[in-house]
């Protein structure tokens, strides 16, 4: 089934937050953010702004009727700064004016009186000073301390990765207005309607029942709106509640870039032990996560880094420790992969370094250590239905890895100023929210008397095609045409207590609930048909809108069935609740069964470096991916392509730079480069691995949202290999992104001297 949104998108007819007609009297809001990254907030001078044209009111922390708190995991984040500021552009005041332009103009007239305090931007500095968001976590398997003695080779090093701007096309925003009975309705561009509802209620000092959150769709989220849409939803609602007026707050791109958190930069130390025959025997790793100034989702992201610390390899002795470090940057947050990519970058760096030191291709080490059924992940879950080897072998054969490497070698022999590199990037990604309780969902299904169907779930459409999937699930389960089914906007009054649309699990969780509700309705209707037609219930079926009895058309079709059921007073509505079975995790032991299943795949990536300029192309990515039984192959292929290119962007050109004062320097699209059409590999081959899928996956189609991002890591190692084809004597620091500047410095580094990281990717001085 094609993505049902496609036609609306290309015609410009799809509705987003900004397309909601505003009511007469709507006020427009703009946010005043802290000019400094850390300090004591001594006072605000609002005089000039208050007198500015069109300004109606300026709200600060003092105007909050409830609690000034929006922290989700840890209550450490005020909605509006109070007493202190902790990051540059932290929201301090909200200006409400008659027009958007007036509100923004008035913001520029506000002055903050701040006594500066020292600014920390480096996670290792924060850790050394005891600035931790939560206590460190350690995952253990076997005993690395004694295993080192058995290792033929031990390598040690560090790896650093930068942050990543989500760059959803639609910036953060909300539209809120008072409703009858003292409530407020919030239209929000959020992945987590319930999070907006919960925190808005907290800020207003009212019950969640007074706050209704509605989401039509997002112009992209990528994790950036899992938690961080709450700020703007709660702010718009606060103003609407206090002023009893409709209020619209949409962040201009520049504010969005500066005020919101991003993917977490990490700095990590690793030690890897191998046997003489290249088996990985022991791995010790320490992650320093740059969390920013408040917890946000950092503790959960940190946990997923630990879950994916070994990627798709079995290592019998592991100790992985992770620190969530509080710095004076905007609170970093969920981003496609949710800490997994950061964990995988370190093990892949360790393997690359081992390969270079031992003079073997990295894929020899990777191939020999792939996970197999019956082994155990460091977090205690057994490896089952593992497709690591299957996808590797399929990639190796389909793409003739050995022949491809020969081609690259001969290209390199024939070309002096262009060099190629090849890298294999296998992935293993766990599907489920790592917080077990979040793995639940509900669906509300109405069949109308004309046979059409309306469905509500907690799923938020953000471009990933979940609405199409929900409709497909309903149509299949009911045996009717998909064009009879409509998916309603996501609304907290129709489906309550939802988990955010995240963790790649949206289609699985909400789809299972839709399937359950539709199955129940189908059974009910067929029981009615059996009675009505005096037939045996067993053997009755609905197929292509026709009721079948033992495979042959019966006297009734879908429309008649629904209509007669209504007149017999049979309920045509069902609400279902789904909770993923068999999940648990014991944090005191750091062991359990956190994932419903794992997704596997293997990518082969080729890059060509221009050894004169330091520029490069990722020319070809050919991959074999474990989709299970995909029922929307077009959408799923799109997720692979988008995720891959987003991963390549993170690894190559997207360089997020804060200076030592905590100021974002890469604060526009002129200085922060994202992949465009020309960055897409010319050869992009996505092969579907034939697998049975998994019973916990919706219709056995495995989750596809996040895993492909991690294929992008292959781009880093392919470029690095190309650099080393030109300069075999240099070993560039493992520092992502590998920008053309870093490539150039590596290509022309002084002989035999390893190139140092310019400085921590997240904290480079200007
Ligand atoms: N695809 C598009 N087009 N837009 C998005 O915002 N978000 C990604 C991924 N693919 C995203 C996307 C992220 S971070 C996640 S967790 C999943 O989609 C969420 O949707 P799913 O659970 O339905 O896969
Ligand atoms: N993935 C994505 N989002 C989340 C998770 C997770 O594991 N846990 C909490 N939010
Ligand atoms: Mo995705 S990072 O789980 O929103």
Coordinates of N, CA and C and ligand atoms in Angstrom, one line a residue, residues 191 221-226 334-338 433 462 501-504 706, ligand 3:
X191 N 5.4 14.7 19.2 CA 5.4 13.2 19.2 C 4.7 12.6 20.4
X221 N 9.8 14.9 13.1 CA 10.0 15.0 14.5 C 11.4 14.5 14.8
X222 N 11.7 13.3 14.4 CA 13.0 12.6 14.5 C 13.5 12.5 15.9
X223 N 12.6 12.6 16.9 CA 12.9 12.5 18.3 C 12.9 13.9 18.9
X224 N 13.1 14.9 18.1 CA 13.2 16.3 18.6 C 11.9 16.8 19.2
X225 N 10.8 16.1 18.9 CA 9.5 16.5 19.5 C 8.9 15.4 20.4
X226 N 9.8 14.5 20.8 CA 9.3 13.5 21.8 C 9.1 14.1 23.1
X334 N 16.1 13.1 22.5 CA 16.0 11.9 21.6 C 16.3 12.3 20.2
X335 N 17.0 11.5 19.5 CA 17.2 11.7 18.1 C 17.4 10.3 17.5
X336 N 16.6 10.0 16.5 CA 16.6 8.7 15.8 C 17.8 7.8 16.1
X337 N 17.5 6.7 16.8 CA 18.5 5.8 17.3 C 18.7 5.9 18.8
X338 N 18.4 7.1 19.3 CA 18.3 7.3 20.8 C 19.5 6.8 21.6
X433 N 10.4 0.4 23.8 CA 10.9 1.4 24.8 C 11.7 0.7 25.8
X462 N 4.4 11.5 11.4 CA 5.4 12.5 11.3 C 6.2 12.4 10.0
X501 N 5.1 8.8 20.2 CA 5.4 8.0 18.9 C 6.9 8.1 18.8
X502 N 7.5 7.0 19.2 CA 9.0 6.9 19.3 C 9.4 5.5 19.4
X503 N 10.8 5.3 19.5 CA 11.4 4.0 19.8 C 11.1 3.1 18.6
X504 N 10.7 3.6 17.4 CA 10.4 2.8 16.2 C 9.2 1.9 16.5
X706 N 14.1 3.7 13.1 CA 15.4 4.1 13.5 C 16.6 3.3 13.0
Ligands
LIG3 MO1 12.6 8.4 17.9 S1 14.4 9.1 18.6 O1 12.5 7.3 19.3 O2 11.6 9.7 18.4

